[in-house]
PDB file of C-alpha atoms in Angstrom:
ATOM      1  CA  MET A   1       0.855 -17.340 -21.032  1.00  0.00           C
ATOM      2  CA  THR A   2       3.453 -17.673 -18.595  1.00  0.00           C
ATOM      3  CA  LYS A   3       2.588 -16.329 -14.990  1.00  0.00           C
ATOM      4  CA  LYS A   4       4.412 -13.196 -15.898  1.00  0.00           C
ATOM      5  CA  ASP A   5       2.482 -12.795 -18.746  1.00  0.00           C
ATOM      6  CA  ASP A   6      -0.904 -13.415 -16.639  1.00  0.00           C
ATOM      7  CA  LEU A   7       0.273 -10.921 -14.114  1.00  0.00           C
ATOM      8  CA  LEU A   8       0.782  -7.807 -16.683  1.00  0.00           C
ATOM      9  CA  PHE A   9      -2.706  -9.138 -18.135  1.00  0.00           C
ATOM     10  CA  LEU A  10      -4.412  -8.690 -14.625  1.00  0.00           C
ATOM     11  CA  SER A  11      -2.407  -5.220 -14.125  1.00  0.00           C
ATOM     12  CA  THR A  12      -4.232  -4.163 -17.226  1.00  0.00           C
ATOM     13  CA  ILE A  13      -7.666  -4.079 -15.849  1.00  0.00           C
ATOM     14  CA  THR A  14      -9.882  -1.820 -14.261  1.00  0.00           C
ATOM     15  CA  ASN A  15     -10.798  -2.013 -10.408  1.00  0.00           C
ATOM     16  CA  ASP A  16     -14.564  -2.853 -11.701  1.00  0.00           C
ATOM     17  CA  GLN A  17     -13.185  -5.407 -13.524  1.00  0.00           C
ATOM     18  CA  ALA A  18     -10.512  -6.563 -10.632  1.00  0.00           C
ATOM     19  CA  ARG A  19     -13.598  -6.534  -8.426  1.00  0.00           C
ATOM     20  CA  ARG A  20     -15.696  -9.084 -10.703  1.00  0.00           C
ATOM     21  CA  VAL A  21     -12.664 -11.341 -11.063  1.00  0.00           C
ATOM     22  CA  LEU A  22     -12.193 -11.558  -7.070  1.00  0.00           C
ATOM     23  CA  THR A  23     -15.888 -12.118  -6.759  1.00  0.00           C
ATOM     24  CA  LEU A  24     -15.974 -15.282  -9.280  1.00  0.00           C
ATOM     25  CA  LEU A  25     -12.464 -16.657  -7.770  1.00  0.00           C
ATOM     26  CA  LEU A  26     -14.325 -16.623  -4.566  1.00  0.00           C
ATOM     27  CA  GLN A  27     -17.496 -17.941  -5.770  1.00  0.00           C
ATOM     28  CA  GLU A  28     -15.454 -21.002  -7.182  1.00  0.00           C
ATOM     29  CA  ASN A  29     -13.270 -21.355  -4.281  1.00  0.00           C
ATOM     30  CA  PRO A  30     -15.225 -20.518  -0.895  1.00  0.00           C
ATOM     31  CA  LYS A  31     -12.091 -21.879   0.919  1.00  0.00           C
ATOM     32  CA  LEU A  32      -9.942 -18.886  -0.268  1.00  0.00           C
ATOM     33  CA  ILE A  33     -12.882 -16.251   1.198  1.00  0.00           C
ATOM     34  CA  SER A  34     -11.055 -16.149   4.801  1.00  0.00           C
ATOM     35  CA  LYS A  35      -7.570 -15.762   3.425  1.00  0.00           C
ATOM     36  CA  ALA A  36      -8.844 -12.703   1.278  1.00  0.00           C
ATOM     37  CA  THR A  37     -10.407 -11.520   4.068  1.00  0.00           C
ATOM     38  CA  ALA A  38      -6.901 -11.592   6.244  1.00  0.00           C
ATOM     39  CA  ILE A  39      -5.088 -10.269   3.187  1.00  0.00           C
ATOM     40  CA  ALA A  40      -7.615  -7.421   3.210  1.00  0.00           C
ATOM     41  CA  LYS A  41      -8.114  -6.281   6.870  1.00  0.00           C
ATOM     42  CA  ASP A  42      -3.837  -6.750   6.918  1.00  0.00           C
ATOM     43  CA  LEU A  43      -3.774  -4.199   3.756  1.00  0.00           C
ATOM     44  CA  LEU A  44      -6.822  -1.744   5.326  1.00  0.00           C
ATOM     45  CA  SER A  45      -5.194  -1.834   8.766  1.00  0.00           C
ATOM     46  CA  GLY A  46      -2.967   0.861  10.452  1.00  0.00           C
ATOM     47  CA  THR A  47      -4.306   4.051   9.543  1.00  0.00           C
ATOM     48  CA  ASP A  48      -2.365   6.871  10.287  1.00  0.00           C
ATOM     49  CA  GLU A  49      -4.181   9.670  11.638  1.00  0.00           C
ATOM     50  CA  GLU A  50      -1.596  12.294  10.544  1.00  0.00           C
ATOM     51  CA  GLU A  51      -1.649  11.245   6.936  1.00  0.00           C
ATOM     52  CA  ILE A  52      -5.416  11.296   7.196  1.00  0.00           C
ATOM     53  CA  SER A  53      -5.187  14.944   8.566  1.00  0.00           C
ATOM     54  CA  GLU A  54      -2.621  15.825   5.958  1.00  0.00           C
ATOM     55  CA  SER A  55      -5.023  15.125   3.645  1.00  0.00           C
ATOM     56  CA  VAL A  56      -8.101  16.391   4.853  1.00  0.00           C
ATOM     57  CA  CYS A  57      -6.101  19.800   5.080  1.00  0.00           C
ATOM     58  CA  ASP A  58      -4.587  19.315   1.835  1.00  0.00           C
ATOM     59  CA  ALA A  59      -8.402  18.855   0.392  1.00  0.00           C
ATOM     60  CA  LEU A  60      -9.599  21.659   2.547  1.00  0.00           C
ATOM     61  CA  SER A  61      -6.619  24.234   1.094  1.00  0.00           C
ATOM     62  CA  ASP A  62      -7.880  23.740  -2.405  1.00  0.00           C
ATOM     63  CA  LEU A  63     -10.682  25.821  -1.600  1.00  0.00           C
ATOM     64  CA  ASP A  64     -10.646  29.198  -3.134  1.00  0.00           C
ATOM     65  CA  VAL A  65     -12.718  32.239  -1.518  1.00  0.00           C
ATOM     66  CA  HIS A  66     -13.205  33.365  -5.268  1.00  0.00           C
ATOM     67  CA  VAL A  67     -15.253  30.655  -6.245  1.00  0.00           C
ATOM     68  CA  LEU A  68     -16.795  31.089  -3.018  1.00  0.00           C
ATOM     69  CA  TRP A  69     -17.687  34.454  -4.274  1.00  0.00           C
ATOM     70  CA  GLU A  70     -18.937  33.803  -7.471  1.00  0.00           C
ATOM     71  CA  GLU A  71     -20.927  31.125  -5.922  1.00  0.00           C
ATOM     72  CA  SER A  72     -22.403  33.551  -3.270  1.00  0.00           C
ATOM     73  CA  GLY A  73     -24.557  36.477  -2.929  1.00  0.00           C
ATOM     74  CA  LYS A  74     -27.200  37.359  -5.391  1.00  0.00           C
ATOM     75  CA  THR A  75     -27.981  34.849  -7.554  1.00  0.00           C
ATOM     76  CA  TYR A  76     -30.812  34.025 -10.336  1.00  0.00           C
ATOM     77  CA  HIS A  77     -32.776  31.780  -8.014  1.00  0.00           C
ATOM     78  CA  GLY A  78     -32.446  34.165  -4.676  1.00  0.00           C
ATOM     79  CA  TYR A  79     -29.673  35.030  -1.989  1.00  0.00           C
ATOM     80  CA  VAL A  80     -26.721  32.304  -1.347  1.00  0.00           C
ATOM     81  CA  ASP A  81     -25.071  33.038   2.210  1.00  0.00           C
ATOM     82  CA  PRO A  82     -21.335  33.353   1.949  1.00  0.00           C
ATOM     83  CA  TYR A  83     -21.222  31.855   5.255  1.00  0.00           C
ATOM     84  CA  GLU A  84     -23.184  29.228   4.225  1.00  0.00           C
ATOM     85  CA  HIS A  85     -22.148  28.231   0.904  1.00  0.00           C
ATOM     86  CA  SER A  86     -18.520  28.197   2.765  1.00  0.00           C
ATOM     87  CA  TYR A  87     -19.266  26.105   4.992  1.00  0.00           C
ATOM     88  CA  GLU A  88     -20.855  23.332   2.333  1.00  0.00           C
ATOM     89  CA  MET A  89     -17.527  23.775   0.278  1.00  0.00           C
ATOM     90  CA  MET A  90     -16.089  22.714   3.285  1.00  0.00           C
ATOM     91  CA  GLU A  91     -18.532  19.714   3.794  1.00  0.00           C
ATOM     92  CA  ASP A  92     -18.215  18.533   0.285  1.00  0.00           C
ATOM     93  CA  LYS A  93     -14.007  17.959   1.031  1.00  0.00           C
ATOM     94  CA  ILE A  94     -14.385  16.118   3.861  1.00  0.00           C
ATOM     95  CA  GLU A  95     -17.375  13.836   2.621  1.00  0.00           C
ATOM     96  CA  PRO A  96     -15.171  11.386   1.250  1.00  0.00           C
ATOM     97  CA  PHE A  97     -13.160  10.833   4.216  1.00  0.00           C
ATOM     98  CA  LEU A  98     -16.119  10.770   6.405  1.00  0.00           C
ATOM     99  CA  ASP A  99     -17.116   7.713   3.982  1.00  0.00           C
ATOM    100  CA  GLU A 100     -14.423   6.016   4.633  1.00  0.00           C
ATOM    101  CA  MET A 101     -14.534   6.568   8.260  1.00  0.00           C
ATOM    102  CA  GLU A 102     -17.862   4.932   8.031  1.00  0.00           C
ATOM    103  CA  ARG A 103     -16.685   1.701   5.800  1.00  0.00           C
ATOM    104  CA  TYR A 104     -13.812   0.958   8.459  1.00  0.00           C
ATOM    105  CA  LEU A 105     -17.135   0.991  10.781  1.00  0.00           C
ATOM    106  CA  ASP A 106     -18.889  -0.940   8.745  1.00  0.00           C
ATOM    107  CA  ARG A 107     -15.711  -3.788   8.650  1.00  0.00           C
ATOM    108  CA  ASN A 108     -15.936  -3.169  12.515  1.00  0.00           C
ATOM    109  CA  MET A 109     -12.278  -1.507  12.566  1.00  0.00           C
ATOM    110  CA  VAL A 110     -13.016   0.457  14.871  1.00  0.00           C
ATOM    111  CA  GLU A 111      -9.700   1.362  16.091  1.00  0.00           C
ATOM    112  CA  ASP A 112      -8.515   2.296  12.376  1.00  0.00           C
ATOM    113  CA  ALA A 113     -11.800   4.040  12.121  1.00  0.00           C
ATOM    114  CA  LEU A 114     -10.873   6.027  15.693  1.00  0.00           C
ATOM    115  CA  SER A 115      -7.569   7.300  14.067  1.00  0.00           C
ATOM    116  CA  TYR A 116      -9.505   8.022  11.213  1.00  0.00           C
ATOM    117  CA  CYS A 117     -11.953  10.032  12.453  1.00  0.00           C
ATOM    118  CA  LYS A 118      -9.723  12.185  14.777  1.00  0.00           C
ATOM    119  CA  GLY A 119      -7.637  12.831  11.701  1.00  0.00           C
ATOM    120  CA  ILE A 120     -10.484  13.708  10.064  1.00  0.00           C
ATOM    121  CA  MET A 121     -11.243  16.566  12.598  1.00  0.00           C
ATOM    122  CA  LYS A 122      -7.234  17.687  13.235  1.00  0.00           C
ATOM    123  CA  GLY A 123      -7.018  18.656   9.652  1.00  0.00           C
ATOM    124  CA  ILE A 124     -10.215  20.309   9.896  1.00  0.00           C
ATOM    125  CA  CYS A 125      -8.703  22.358  13.106  1.00  0.00           C
ATOM    126  CA  VAL A 126      -5.244  22.778  11.137  1.00  0.00           C
ATOM    127  CA  TYR A 127      -6.596  24.135   7.932  1.00  0.00           C
ATOM    128  CA  MET A 128      -8.680  26.738  10.157  1.00  0.00           C
ATOM    129  CA  SER A 129      -6.132  27.655  11.906  1.00  0.00           C
ATOM    130  CA  GLU A 130      -2.987  27.756   9.620  1.00  0.00           C
ATOM    131  CA  GLU A 131      -3.888  27.029   6.217  1.00  0.00           C
ATOM    132  CA  ALA A 132      -7.820  29.255   5.295  1.00  0.00           C
ATOM    133  CA  GLY A 133      -6.359  32.114   4.717  1.00  0.00           C
ATOM    134  CA  GLU A 134      -9.344  34.760   3.551  1.00  0.00           C
ATOM    135  CA  PHE A 135     -11.808  31.448   3.091  1.00  0.00           C
ATOM    136  CA  ALA A 136     -11.541  31.543   7.166  1.00  0.00           C
ATOM    137  CA  ASP A 137     -13.301  34.938   7.019  1.00  0.00           C
ATOM    138  CA  TRP A 138     -16.186  33.479   5.507  1.00  0.00           C
ATOM    139  CA  ALA A 139     -15.799  30.059   7.054  1.00  0.00           C
ATOM    140  CA  VAL A 140     -16.216  31.366  10.741  1.00  0.00           C
ATOM    141  CA  ASP A 141     -16.612  28.694  13.116  1.00  0.00           C
ATOM    142  CA  SER A 142     -16.907  26.078  10.321  1.00  0.00           C
ATOM    143  CA  ASP A 143     -14.273  23.782  12.310  1.00  0.00           C
ATOM    144  CA  ASP A 144     -16.380  23.578  15.423  1.00  0.00           C
ATOM    145  CA  GLY A 145     -19.143  22.831  12.979  1.00  0.00           C
ATOM    146  CA  LEU A 146     -17.632  20.399  10.680  1.00  0.00           C
ATOM    147  CA  THR A 147     -15.896  18.428  13.624  1.00  0.00           C
ATOM    148  CA  TYR A 148     -19.200  18.105  15.370  1.00  0.00           C
ATOM    149  CA  ASP A 149     -20.854  16.493  12.444  1.00  0.00           C
ATOM    150  CA  VAL A 150     -17.645  14.397  12.402  1.00  0.00           C
ATOM    151  CA  ILE A 151     -18.789  13.131  15.451  1.00  0.00           C
ATOM    152  CA  GLU A 152     -22.641  12.745  14.529  1.00  0.00           C
ATOM    153  CA  ARG A 153     -21.541  10.774  11.440  1.00  0.00           C
ATOM    154  CA  TRP A 154     -19.845   8.812  13.651  1.00  0.00           C
ATOM    155  CA  LYS A 155     -22.494   7.928  16.191  1.00  0.00           C
ATOM    156  CA  THR A 156     -24.677   6.607  13.309  1.00  0.00           C
ATOM    157  CA  LYS A 157     -22.321   3.211  13.332  1.00  0.00           C
ATOM    158  CA  ASN A 158     -21.004   3.164  16.633  1.00  0.00           C
ATOM    159  CA  ASN A 159     -22.475   5.111  19.341  1.00  0.00           C
ATOM    160  CA  ASN A 160     -19.716   3.366  22.204  1.00  0.00           C
ATOM    161  CA  PRO A 161     -20.025   5.957  25.143  1.00  0.00           C
ATOM    162  CA  ASP A 162     -16.547   5.836  26.030  1.00  0.00           C
ATOM    163  CA  ILE A 163     -15.343   6.259  22.214  1.00  0.00           C
ATOM    164  CA  ILE A 164     -17.838   9.270  22.083  1.00  0.00           C
ATOM    165  CA  THR A 165     -16.874  10.706  25.378  1.00  0.00           C
ATOM    166  CA  GLY A 166     -13.258  10.385  24.048  1.00  0.00           C
ATOM    167  CA  LEU A 167     -13.926  11.915  20.665  1.00  0.00           C
ATOM    168  CA  GLU A 168     -15.377  14.446  22.214  1.00  0.00           C
ATOM    169  CA  ALA A 169     -12.609  15.891  24.495  1.00  0.00           C
ATOM    170  CA  TRP A 170     -10.186  15.358  21.357  1.00  0.00           C
ATOM    171  CA  ARG A 171     -12.513  17.951  19.636  1.00  0.00           C
ATOM    172  CA  LYS A 172     -12.206  20.424  21.958  1.00  0.00           C
ATOM    173  CA  ASP A 173      -8.431  20.030  22.004  1.00  0.00           C
ATOM    174  CA  CYS A 174      -8.484  20.613  18.209  1.00  0.00           C
ATOM    175  CA  LEU A 175     -10.595  23.375  18.328  1.00  0.00           C
ATOM    176  CA  LYS A 176      -8.256  24.847  20.683  1.00  0.00           C
ATOM    177  CA  MET A 177      -5.836  25.162  17.879  1.00  0.00           C
ATOM    178  CA  LYS A 178      -7.562  28.511  16.963  1.00  0.00           C
ATOM    179  CA  SER A 179      -6.909  30.347  20.191  1.00  0.00           C
ATOM    180  CA  ARG A 180      -3.188  29.634  20.127  1.00  0.00           C
TER     181      ARG A 180
END
């Protein structure tokens, strides 16, 4: 097989298979660990707050008020409050972003995690101030609660008081979007 054939072959494996190949390769060649780490850090660094904000806003824009109406109110199992359910629906949409923020904190990539955190909060605020439409009627003050939850999630991994003070100030500025 040529190098070209090898690259073509490797391009067809799944993420899980690639992870296993990398693990075996690094076990057999421990000297490559620091190089692989440097490459990974380089690939993952430079998170773009605006891009994250847009992605969060796009994810929240997928929420459908009709689904909210169908899933709330009187049900076979009791009553589902539409206000609470709208919050839960929004939580579900931002959960993958919070997980990624935590992964950045676990990697000790605090600046990138900070961009991620701010991007999440901004995306929530932009959605509620500009995009939510009828859904906003049921998601009253969800931006306040969800942005608070983002900071609380941050605190589980990084409780640096200076950073938290900055995040809380950022959050207040984001929440002012609604009043503009």
